[in-house]
JSON list of C-alpha atoms in Angstrom, two decimals:
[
{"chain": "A", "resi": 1, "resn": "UNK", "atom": "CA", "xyz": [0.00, 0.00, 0.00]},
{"chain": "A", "resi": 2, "resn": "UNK", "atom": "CA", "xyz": [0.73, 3.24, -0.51]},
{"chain": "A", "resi": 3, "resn": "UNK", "atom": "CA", "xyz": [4.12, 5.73, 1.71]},
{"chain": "A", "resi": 4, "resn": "UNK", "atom": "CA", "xyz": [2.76, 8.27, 4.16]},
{"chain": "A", "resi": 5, "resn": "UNK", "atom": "CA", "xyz": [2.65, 11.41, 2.40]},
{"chain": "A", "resi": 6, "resn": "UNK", "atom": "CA", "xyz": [4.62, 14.74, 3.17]},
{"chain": "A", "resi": 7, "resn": "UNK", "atom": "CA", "xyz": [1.60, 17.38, 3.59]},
{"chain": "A", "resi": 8, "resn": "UNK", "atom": "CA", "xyz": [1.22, 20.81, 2.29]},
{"chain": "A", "resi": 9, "resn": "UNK", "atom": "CA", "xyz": [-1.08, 23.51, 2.93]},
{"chain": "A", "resi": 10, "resn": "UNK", "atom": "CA", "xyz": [-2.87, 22.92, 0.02]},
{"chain": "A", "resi": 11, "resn": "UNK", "atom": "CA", "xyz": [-6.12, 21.03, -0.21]},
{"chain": "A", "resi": 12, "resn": "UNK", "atom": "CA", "xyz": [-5.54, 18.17, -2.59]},
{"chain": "A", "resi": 13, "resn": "UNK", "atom": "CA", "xyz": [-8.26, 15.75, -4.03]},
{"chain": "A", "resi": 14, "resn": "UNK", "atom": "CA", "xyz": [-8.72, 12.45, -5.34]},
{"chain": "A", "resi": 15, "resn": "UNK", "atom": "CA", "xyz": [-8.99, 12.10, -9.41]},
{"chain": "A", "resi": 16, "resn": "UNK", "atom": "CA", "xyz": [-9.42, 9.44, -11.10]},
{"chain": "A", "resi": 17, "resn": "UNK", "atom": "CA", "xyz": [-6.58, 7.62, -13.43]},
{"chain": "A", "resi": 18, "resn": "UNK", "atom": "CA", "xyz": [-6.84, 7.93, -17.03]},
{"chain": "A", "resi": 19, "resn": "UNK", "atom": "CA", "xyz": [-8.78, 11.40, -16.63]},
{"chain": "A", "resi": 20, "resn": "UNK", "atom": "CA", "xyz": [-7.57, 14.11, -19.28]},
{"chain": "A", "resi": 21, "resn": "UNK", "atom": "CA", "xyz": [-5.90, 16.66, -17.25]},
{"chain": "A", "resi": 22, "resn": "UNK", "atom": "CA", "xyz": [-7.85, 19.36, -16.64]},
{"chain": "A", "resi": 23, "resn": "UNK", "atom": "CA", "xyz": [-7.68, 22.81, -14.00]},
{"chain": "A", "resi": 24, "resn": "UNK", "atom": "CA", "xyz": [-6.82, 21.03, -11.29]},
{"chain": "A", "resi": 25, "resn": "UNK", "atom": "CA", "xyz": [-3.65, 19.76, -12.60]},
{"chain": "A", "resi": 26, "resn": "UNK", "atom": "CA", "xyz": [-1.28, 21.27, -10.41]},
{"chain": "A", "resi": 27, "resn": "UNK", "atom": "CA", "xyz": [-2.35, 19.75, -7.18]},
{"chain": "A", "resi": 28, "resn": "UNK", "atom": "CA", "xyz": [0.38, 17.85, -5.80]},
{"chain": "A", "resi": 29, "resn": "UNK", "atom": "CA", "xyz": [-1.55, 14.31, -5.74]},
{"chain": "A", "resi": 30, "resn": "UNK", "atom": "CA", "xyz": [-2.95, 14.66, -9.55]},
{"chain": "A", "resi": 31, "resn": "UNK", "atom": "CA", "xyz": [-1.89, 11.55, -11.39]},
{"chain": "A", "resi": 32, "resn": "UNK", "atom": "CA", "xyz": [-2.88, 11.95, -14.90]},
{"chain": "A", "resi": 33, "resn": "UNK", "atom": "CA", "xyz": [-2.47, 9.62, -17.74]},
{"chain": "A", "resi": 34, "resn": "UNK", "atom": "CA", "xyz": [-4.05, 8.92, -20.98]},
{"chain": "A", "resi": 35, "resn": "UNK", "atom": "CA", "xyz": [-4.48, 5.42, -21.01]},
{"chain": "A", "resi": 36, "resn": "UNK", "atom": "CA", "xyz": [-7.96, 5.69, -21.46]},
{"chain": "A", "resi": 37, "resn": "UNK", "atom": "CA", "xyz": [-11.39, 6.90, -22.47]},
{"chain": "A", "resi": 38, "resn": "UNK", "atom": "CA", "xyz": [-13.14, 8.14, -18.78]},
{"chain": "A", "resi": 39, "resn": "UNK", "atom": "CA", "xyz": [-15.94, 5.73, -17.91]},
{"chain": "A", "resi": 40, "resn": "UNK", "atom": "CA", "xyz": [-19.29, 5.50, -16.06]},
{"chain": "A", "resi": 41, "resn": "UNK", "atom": "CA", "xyz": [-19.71, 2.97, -13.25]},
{"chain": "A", "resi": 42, "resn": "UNK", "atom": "CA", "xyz": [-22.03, 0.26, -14.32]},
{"chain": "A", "resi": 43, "resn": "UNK", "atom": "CA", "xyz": [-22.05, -3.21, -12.40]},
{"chain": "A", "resi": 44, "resn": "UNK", "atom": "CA", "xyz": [-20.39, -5.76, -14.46]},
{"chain": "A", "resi": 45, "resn": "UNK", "atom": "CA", "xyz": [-17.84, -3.11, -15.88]},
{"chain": "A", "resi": 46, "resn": "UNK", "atom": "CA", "xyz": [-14.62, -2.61, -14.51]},
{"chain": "A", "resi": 47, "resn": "UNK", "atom": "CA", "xyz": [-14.34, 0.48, -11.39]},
{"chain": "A", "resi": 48, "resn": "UNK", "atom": "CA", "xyz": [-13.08, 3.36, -12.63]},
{"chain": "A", "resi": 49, "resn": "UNK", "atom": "CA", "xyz": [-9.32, 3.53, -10.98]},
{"chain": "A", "resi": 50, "resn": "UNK", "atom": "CA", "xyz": [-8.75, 6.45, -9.05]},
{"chain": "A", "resi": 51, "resn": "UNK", "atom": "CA", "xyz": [-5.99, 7.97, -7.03]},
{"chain": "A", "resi": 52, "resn": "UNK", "atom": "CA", "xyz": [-6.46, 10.22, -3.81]},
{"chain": "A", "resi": 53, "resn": "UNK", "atom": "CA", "xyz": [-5.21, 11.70, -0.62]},
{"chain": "A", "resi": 54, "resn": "UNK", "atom": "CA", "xyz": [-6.06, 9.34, 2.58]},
{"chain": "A", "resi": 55, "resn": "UNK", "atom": "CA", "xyz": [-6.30, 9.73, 6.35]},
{"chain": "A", "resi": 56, "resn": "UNK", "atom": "CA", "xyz": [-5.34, 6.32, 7.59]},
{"chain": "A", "resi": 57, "resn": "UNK", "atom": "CA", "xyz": [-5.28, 5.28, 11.40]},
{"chain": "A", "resi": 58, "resn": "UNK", "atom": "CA", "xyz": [-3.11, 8.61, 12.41]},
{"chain": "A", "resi": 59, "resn": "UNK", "atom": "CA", "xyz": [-1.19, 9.41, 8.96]},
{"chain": "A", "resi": 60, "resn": "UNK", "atom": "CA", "xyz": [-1.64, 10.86, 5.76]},
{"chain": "A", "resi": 61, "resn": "UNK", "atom": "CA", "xyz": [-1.45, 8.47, 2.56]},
{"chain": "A", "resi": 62, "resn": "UNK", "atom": "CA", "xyz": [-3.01, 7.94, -0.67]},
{"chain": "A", "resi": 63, "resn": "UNK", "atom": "CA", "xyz": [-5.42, 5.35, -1.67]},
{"chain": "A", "resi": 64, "resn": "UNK", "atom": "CA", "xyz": [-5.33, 3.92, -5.29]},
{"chain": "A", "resi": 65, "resn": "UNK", "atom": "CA", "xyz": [-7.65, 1.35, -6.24]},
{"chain": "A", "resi": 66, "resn": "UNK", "atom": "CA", "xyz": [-6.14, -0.80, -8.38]},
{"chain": "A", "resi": 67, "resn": "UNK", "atom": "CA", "xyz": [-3.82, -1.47, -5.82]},
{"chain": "A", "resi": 68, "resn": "UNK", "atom": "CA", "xyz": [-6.65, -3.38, -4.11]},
{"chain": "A", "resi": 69, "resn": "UNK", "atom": "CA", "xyz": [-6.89, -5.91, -7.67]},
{"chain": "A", "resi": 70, "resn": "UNK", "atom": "CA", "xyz": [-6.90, -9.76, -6.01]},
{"chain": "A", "resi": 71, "resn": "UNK", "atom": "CA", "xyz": [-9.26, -8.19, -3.19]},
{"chain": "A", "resi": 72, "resn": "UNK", "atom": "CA", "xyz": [-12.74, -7.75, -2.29]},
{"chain": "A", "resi": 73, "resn": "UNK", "atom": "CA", "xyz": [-12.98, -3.74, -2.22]},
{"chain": "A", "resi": 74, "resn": "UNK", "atom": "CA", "xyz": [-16.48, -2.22, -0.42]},
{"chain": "A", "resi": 75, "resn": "UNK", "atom": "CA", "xyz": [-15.99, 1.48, -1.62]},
{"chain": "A", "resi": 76, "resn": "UNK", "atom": "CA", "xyz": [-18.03, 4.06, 0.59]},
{"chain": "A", "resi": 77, "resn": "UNK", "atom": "CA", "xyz": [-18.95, 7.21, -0.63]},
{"chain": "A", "resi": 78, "resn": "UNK", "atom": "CA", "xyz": [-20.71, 9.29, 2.05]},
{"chain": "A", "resi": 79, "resn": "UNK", "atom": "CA", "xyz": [-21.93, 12.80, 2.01]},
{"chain": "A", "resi": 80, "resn": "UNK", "atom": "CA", "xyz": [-19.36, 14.62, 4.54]},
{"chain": "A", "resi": 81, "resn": "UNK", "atom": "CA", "xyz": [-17.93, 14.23, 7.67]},
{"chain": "A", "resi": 82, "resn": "UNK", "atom": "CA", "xyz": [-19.74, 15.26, 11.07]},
{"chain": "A", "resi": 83, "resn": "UNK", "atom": "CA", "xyz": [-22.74, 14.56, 9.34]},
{"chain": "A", "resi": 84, "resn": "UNK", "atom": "CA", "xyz": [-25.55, 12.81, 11.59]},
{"chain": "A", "resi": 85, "resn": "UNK", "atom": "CA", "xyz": [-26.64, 9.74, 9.55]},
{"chain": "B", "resi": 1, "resn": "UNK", "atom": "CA", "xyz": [-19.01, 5.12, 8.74]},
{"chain": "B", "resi": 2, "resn": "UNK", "atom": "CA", "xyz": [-18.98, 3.79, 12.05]},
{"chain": "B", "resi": 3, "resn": "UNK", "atom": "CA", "xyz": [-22.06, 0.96, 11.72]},
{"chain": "B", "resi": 4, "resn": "UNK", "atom": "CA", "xyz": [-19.54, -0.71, 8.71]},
{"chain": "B", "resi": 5, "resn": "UNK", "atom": "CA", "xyz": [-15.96, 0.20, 11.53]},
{"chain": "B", "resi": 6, "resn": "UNK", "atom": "CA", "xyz": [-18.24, -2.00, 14.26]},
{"chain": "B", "resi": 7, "resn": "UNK", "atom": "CA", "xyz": [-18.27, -4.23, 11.83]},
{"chain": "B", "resi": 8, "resn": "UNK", "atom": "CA", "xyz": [-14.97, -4.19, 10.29]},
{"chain": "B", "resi": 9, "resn": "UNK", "atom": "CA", "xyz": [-14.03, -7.58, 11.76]},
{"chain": "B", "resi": 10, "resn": "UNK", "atom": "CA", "xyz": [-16.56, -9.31, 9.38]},
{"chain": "B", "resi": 11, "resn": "UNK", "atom": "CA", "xyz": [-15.49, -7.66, 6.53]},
{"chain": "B", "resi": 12, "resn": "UNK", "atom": "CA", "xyz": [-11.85, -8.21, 6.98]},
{"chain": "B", "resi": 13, "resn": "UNK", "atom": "CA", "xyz": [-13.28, -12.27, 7.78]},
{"chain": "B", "resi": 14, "resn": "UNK", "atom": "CA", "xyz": [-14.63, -12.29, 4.38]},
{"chain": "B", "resi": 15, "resn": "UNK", "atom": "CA", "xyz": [-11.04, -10.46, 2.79]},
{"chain": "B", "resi": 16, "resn": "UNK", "atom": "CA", "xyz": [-12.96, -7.62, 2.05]},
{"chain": "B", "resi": 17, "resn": "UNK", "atom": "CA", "xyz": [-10.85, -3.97, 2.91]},
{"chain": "B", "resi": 18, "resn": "UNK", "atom": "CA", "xyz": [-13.21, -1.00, 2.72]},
{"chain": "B", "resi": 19, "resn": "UNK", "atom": "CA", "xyz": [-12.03, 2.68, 1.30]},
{"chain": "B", "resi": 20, "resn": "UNK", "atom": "CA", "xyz": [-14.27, 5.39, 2.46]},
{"chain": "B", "resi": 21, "resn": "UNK", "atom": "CA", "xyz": [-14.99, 8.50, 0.39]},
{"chain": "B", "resi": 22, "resn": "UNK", "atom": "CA", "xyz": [-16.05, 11.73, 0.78]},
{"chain": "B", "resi": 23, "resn": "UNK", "atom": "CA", "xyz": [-15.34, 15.95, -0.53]},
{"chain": "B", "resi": 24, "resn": "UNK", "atom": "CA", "xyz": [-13.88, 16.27, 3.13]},
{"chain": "B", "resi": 25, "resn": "UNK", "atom": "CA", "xyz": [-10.15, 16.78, 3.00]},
{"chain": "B", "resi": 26, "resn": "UNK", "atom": "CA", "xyz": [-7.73, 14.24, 4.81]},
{"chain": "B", "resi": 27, "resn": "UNK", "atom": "CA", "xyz": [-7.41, 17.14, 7.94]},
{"chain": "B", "resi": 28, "resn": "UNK", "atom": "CA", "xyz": [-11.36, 16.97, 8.46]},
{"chain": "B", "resi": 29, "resn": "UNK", "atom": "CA", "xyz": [-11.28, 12.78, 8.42]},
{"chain": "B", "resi": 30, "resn": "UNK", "atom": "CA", "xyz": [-8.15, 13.24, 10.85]},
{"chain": "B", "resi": 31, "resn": "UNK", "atom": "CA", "xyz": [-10.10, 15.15, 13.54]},
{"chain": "B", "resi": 32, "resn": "UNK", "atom": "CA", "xyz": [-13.54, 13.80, 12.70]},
{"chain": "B", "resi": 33, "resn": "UNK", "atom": "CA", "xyz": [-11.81, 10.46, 13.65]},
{"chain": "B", "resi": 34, "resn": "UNK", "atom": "CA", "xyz": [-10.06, 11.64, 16.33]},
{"chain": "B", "resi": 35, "resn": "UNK", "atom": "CA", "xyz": [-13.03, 13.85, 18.06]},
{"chain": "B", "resi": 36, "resn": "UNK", "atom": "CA", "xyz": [-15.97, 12.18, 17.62]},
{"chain": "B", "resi": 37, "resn": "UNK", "atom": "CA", "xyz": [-16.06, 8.66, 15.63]},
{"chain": "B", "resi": 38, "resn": "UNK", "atom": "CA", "xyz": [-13.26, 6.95, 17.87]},
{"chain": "B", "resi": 39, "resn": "UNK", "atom": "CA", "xyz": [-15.76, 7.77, 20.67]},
{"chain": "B", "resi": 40, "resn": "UNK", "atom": "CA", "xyz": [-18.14, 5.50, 19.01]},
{"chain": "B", "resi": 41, "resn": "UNK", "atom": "CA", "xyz": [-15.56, 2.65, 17.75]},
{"chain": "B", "resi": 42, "resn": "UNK", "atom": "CA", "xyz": [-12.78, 1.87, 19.39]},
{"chain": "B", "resi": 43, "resn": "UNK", "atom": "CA", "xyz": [-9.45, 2.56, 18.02]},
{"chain": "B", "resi": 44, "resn": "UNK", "atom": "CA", "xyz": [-11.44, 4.79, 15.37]},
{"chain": "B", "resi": 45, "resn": "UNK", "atom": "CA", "xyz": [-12.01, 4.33, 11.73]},
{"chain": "B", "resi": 46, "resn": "UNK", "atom": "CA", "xyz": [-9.77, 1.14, 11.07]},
{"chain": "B", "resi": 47, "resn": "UNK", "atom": "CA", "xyz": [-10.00, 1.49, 7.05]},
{"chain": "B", "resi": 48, "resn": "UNK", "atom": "CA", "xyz": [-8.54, 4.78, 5.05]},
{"chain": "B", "resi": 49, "resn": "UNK", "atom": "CA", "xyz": [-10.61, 8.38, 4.71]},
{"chain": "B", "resi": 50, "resn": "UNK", "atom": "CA", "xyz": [-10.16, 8.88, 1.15]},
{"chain": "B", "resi": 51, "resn": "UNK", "atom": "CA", "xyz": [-10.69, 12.56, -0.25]},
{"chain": "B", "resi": 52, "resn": "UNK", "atom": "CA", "xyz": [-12.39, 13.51, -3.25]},
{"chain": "B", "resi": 53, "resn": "UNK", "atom": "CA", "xyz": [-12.46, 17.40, -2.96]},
{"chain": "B", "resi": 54, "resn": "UNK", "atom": "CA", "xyz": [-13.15, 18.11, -6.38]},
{"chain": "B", "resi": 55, "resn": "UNK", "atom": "CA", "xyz": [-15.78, 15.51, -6.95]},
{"chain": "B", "resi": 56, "resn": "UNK", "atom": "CA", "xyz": [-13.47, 13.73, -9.67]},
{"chain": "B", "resi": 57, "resn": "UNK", "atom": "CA", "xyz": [-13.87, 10.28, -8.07]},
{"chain": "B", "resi": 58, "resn": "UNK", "atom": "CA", "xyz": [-17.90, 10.86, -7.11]},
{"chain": "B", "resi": 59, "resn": "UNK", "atom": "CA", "xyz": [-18.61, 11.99, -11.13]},
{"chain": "B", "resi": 60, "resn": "UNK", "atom": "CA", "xyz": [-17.51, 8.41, -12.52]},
{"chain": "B", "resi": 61, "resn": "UNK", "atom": "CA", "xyz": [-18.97, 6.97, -9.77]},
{"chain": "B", "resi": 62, "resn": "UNK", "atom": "CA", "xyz": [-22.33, 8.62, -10.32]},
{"chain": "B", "resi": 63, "resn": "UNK", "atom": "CA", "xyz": [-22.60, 9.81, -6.82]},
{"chain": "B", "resi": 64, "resn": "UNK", "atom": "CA", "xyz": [-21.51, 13.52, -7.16]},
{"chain": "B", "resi": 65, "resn": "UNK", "atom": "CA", "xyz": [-24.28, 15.92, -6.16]},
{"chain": "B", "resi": 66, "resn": "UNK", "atom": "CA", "xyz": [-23.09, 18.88, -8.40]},
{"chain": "B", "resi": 67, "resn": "UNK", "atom": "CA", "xyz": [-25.84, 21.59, -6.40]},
{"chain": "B", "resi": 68, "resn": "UNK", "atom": "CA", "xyz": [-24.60, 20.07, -3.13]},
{"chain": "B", "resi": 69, "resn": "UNK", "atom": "CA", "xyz": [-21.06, 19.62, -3.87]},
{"chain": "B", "resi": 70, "resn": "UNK", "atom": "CA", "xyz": [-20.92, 16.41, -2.05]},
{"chain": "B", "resi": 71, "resn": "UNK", "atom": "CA", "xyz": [-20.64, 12.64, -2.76]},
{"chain": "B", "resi": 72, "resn": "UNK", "atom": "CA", "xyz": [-24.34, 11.43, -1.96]},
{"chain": "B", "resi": 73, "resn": "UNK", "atom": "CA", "xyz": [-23.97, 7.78, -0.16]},
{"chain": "B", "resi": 74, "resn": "UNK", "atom": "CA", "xyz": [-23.12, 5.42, -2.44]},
{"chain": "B", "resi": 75, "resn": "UNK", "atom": "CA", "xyz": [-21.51, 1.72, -1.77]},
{"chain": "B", "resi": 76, "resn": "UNK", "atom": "CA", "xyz": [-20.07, -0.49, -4.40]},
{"chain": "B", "resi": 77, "resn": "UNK", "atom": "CA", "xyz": [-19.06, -4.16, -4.27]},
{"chain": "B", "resi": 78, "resn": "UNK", "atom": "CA", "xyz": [-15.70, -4.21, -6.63]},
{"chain": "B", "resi": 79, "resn": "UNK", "atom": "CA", "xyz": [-14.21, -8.19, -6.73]},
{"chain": "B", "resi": 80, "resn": "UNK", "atom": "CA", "xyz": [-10.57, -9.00, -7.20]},
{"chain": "B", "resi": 81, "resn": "UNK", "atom": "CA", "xyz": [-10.44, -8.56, -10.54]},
{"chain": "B", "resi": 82, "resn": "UNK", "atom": "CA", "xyz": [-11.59, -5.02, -10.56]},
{"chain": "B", "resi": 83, "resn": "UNK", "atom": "CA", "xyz": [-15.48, -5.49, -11.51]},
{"chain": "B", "resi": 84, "resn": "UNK", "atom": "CA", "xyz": [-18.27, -3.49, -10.04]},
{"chain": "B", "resi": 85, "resn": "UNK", "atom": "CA", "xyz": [-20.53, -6.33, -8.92]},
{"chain": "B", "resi": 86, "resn": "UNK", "atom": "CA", "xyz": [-23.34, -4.45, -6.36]},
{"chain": "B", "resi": 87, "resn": "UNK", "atom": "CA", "xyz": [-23.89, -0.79, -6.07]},
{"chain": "B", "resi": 88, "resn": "UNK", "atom": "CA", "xyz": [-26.28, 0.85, -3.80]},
{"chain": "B", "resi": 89, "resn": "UNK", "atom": "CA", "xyz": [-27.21, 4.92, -4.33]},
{"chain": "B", "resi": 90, "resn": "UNK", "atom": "CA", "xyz": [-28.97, 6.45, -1.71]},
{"chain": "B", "resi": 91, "resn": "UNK", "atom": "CA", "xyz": [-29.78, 10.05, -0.81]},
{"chain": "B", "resi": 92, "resn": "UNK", "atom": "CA", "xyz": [-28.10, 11.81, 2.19]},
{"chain": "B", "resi": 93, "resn": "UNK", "atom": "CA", "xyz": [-30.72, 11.63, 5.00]},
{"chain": "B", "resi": 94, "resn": "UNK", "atom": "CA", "xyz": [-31.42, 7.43, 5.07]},
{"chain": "B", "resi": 95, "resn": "UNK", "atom": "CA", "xyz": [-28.35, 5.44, 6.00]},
{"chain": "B", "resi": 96, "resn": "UNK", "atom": "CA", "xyz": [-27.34, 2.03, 4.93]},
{"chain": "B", "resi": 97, "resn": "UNK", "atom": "CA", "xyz": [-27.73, -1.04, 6.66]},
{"chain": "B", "resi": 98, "resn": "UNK", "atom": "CA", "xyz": [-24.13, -3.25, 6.79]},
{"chain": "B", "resi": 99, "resn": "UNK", "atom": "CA", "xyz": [-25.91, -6.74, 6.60]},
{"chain": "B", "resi": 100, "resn": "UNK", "atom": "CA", "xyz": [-27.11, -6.29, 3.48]},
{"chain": "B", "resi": 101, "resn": "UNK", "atom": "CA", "xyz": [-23.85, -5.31, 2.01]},
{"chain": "B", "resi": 102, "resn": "UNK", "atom": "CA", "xyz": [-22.04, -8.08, 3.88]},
{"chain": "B", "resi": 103, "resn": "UNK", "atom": "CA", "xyz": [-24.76, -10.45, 2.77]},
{"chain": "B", "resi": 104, "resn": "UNK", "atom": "CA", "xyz": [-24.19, -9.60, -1.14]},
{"chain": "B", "resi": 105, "resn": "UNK", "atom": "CA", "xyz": [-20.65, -10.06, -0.24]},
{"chain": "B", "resi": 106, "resn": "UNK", "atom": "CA", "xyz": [-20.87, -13.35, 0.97]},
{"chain": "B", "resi": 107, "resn": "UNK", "atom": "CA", "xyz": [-23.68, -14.38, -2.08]},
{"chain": "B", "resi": 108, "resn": "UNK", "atom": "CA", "xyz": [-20.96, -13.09, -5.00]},
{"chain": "B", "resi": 109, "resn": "UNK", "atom": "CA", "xyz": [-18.04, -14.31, -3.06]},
{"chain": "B", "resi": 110, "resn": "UNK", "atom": "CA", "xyz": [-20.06, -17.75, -3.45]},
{"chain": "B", "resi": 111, "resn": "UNK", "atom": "CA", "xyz": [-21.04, -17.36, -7.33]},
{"chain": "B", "resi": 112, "resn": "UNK", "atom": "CA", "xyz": [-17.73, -16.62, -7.61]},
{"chain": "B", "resi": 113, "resn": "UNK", "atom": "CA", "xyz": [-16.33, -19.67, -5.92]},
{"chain": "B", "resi": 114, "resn": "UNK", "atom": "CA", "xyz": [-18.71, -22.12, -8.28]},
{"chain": "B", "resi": 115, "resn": "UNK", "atom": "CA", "xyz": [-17.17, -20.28, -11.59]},
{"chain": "B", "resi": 116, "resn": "UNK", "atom": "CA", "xyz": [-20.87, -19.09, -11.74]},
{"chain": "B", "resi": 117, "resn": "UNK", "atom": "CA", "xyz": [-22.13, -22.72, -11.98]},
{"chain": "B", "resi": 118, "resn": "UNK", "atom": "CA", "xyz": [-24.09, -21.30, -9.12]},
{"chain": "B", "resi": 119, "resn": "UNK", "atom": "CA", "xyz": [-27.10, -18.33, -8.56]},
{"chain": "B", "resi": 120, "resn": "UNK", "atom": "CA", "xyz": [-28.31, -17.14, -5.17]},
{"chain": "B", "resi": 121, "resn": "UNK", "atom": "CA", "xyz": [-31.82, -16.62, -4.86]},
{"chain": "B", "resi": 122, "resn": "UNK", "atom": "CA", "xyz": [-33.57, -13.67, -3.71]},
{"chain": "B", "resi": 123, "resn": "UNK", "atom": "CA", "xyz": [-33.15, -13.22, 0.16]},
{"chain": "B", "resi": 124, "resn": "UNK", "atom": "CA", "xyz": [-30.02, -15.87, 0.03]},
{"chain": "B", "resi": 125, "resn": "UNK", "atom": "CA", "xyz": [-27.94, -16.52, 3.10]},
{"chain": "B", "resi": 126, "resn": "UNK", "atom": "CA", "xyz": [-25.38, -18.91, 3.25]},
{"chain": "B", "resi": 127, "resn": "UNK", "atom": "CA", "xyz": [-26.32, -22.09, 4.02]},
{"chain": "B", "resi": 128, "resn": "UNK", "atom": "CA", "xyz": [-29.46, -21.80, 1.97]},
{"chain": "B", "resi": 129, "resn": "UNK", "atom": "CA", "xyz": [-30.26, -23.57, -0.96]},
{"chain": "B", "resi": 130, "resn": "UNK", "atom": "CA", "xyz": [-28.57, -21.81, -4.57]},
{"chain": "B", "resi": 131, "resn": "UNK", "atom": "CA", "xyz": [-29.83, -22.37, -8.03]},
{"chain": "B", "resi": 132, "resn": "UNK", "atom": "CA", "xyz": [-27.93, -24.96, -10.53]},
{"chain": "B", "resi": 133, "resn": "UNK", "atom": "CA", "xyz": [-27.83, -22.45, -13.40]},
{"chain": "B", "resi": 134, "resn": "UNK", "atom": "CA", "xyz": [-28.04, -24.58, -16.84]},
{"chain": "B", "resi": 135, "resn": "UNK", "atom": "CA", "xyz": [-30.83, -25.85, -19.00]},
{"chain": "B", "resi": 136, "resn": "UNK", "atom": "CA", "xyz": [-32.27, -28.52, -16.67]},
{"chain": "B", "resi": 137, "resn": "UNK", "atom": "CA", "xyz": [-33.57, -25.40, -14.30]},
{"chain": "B", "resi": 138, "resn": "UNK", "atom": "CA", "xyz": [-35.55, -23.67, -17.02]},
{"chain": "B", "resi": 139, "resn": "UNK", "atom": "CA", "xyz": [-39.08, -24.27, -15.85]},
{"chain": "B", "resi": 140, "resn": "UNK", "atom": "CA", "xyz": [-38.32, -25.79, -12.99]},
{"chain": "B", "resi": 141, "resn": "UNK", "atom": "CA", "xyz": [-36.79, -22.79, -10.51]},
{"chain": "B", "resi": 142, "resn": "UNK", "atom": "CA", "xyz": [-40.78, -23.34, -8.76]},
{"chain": "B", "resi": 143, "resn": "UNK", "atom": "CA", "xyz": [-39.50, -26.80, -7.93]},
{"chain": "B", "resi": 144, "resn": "UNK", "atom": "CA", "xyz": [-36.16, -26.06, -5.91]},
{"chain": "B", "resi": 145, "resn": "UNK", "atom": "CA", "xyz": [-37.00, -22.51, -4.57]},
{"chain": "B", "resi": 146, "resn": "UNK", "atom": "CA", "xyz": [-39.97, -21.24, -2.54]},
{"chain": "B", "resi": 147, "resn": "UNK", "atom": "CA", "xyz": [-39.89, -18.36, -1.22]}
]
């Protein structure tokens, strides 16, 4: 899995691998390639690969999912924290 | 995000690891871990607090709530080869329930282990009776399941 990361002051953000770059391209966590076409989610297609900036048990990382290929993967999205549900 | 950290255990029985998403960035998770969810689970959120500021991950994903600017709850079943094989979308105010998802888990982990030979019914635990897919169960599902 992924090195701790060295933090900035900047707010970085996940983005998905293969995206065309695009404004937030200078964002120290960006991984950009053009492998391929950006895809929907649909179940029996492959999850879109992404890349972002993790808080893990006390430290800062980064999370890429196809790191996680030979696993079972539950991927949460959730609205924000400190909300009530 | 705490009802699937009590849980964790069962995932991590099943080889599942879980990545959590949201717009929040990693300083928020840090001290919304640290403040209030380790008070409900011990040791805090055992899985990583992934951020998706931008939305980039939640716009593939079909979750992003462009008005709101947030990833609306969404939970998706990926296998090991990288397949999407159960998503559930649901608007902010109703939360999930972890049984289900750990019950689709085990159902797919169990299609998966008969090459697909095998179908879980609706409701399926394991344990319970699964469907012979082929040609002899045309017609004849009303014979080996009721519901």
């Amino acid at each position: 899995m992924a090195e701790e990361e060295v933090v900035g002051c900047g707010k970085p953000t996940g983005s998905v691998v293969g995206e065309p770059a695009g404004e937030t391209e200078q964002t120290t966590m960006e991984t950009v390639t053009k492998e391929e076409e950006t895809m929907m989610v649909k179940v029996g297609g492959k999850a879109p690969d992404f890349e972002a900036p993790a808080y893990h048990k006390g430290k800062f990382t980064s999370v890429k999912l196809s790191d996680y290929l030979g696993k079972w993967v539950l991927l949460c999205f959730y609205p924000g924290d400190f909300t009530f549900v | 995000m705490s009802a699937v950290a009590d849980r964790y255990n069962e995932f991590q029985e099943l080889g599942v690891e879980v990545i959590a998403v949201s717009v929040d960035s990693m300083f928020v998770h840090k001290v919304w871990d640290e403040e209030e969810l380790a008070k409900m689970v011990d040791g805090g959120i055992p899985y990583p607090m992934a951020s998706d500021g931008a939305g980039n991950i939640g716009k593939v994903y079909g979750v992003y709530d462009e008005a709101g600017g947030v990833d609306v709850r969404g939970r998706f079943i990926i296998d090991p080869d990288g397949v999407v094989q159960a998503m559930e979308v649901l608007t902010p105010p109703v939360g999930r329930k972890v049984d289900e998802a750990l019950r689709q888990i085990k159902a797919f982990q169990h299609v998966r282990a008969t090459k697909g030979a095998e179908a879980t019914p609706s409701g399926w635990e394991p344990g319970k009776p699964t469907l012979k897919v082929g040609p002899d169960l045309v017609g004849k599902v009303w014979e080996v399941w009721k519901p």
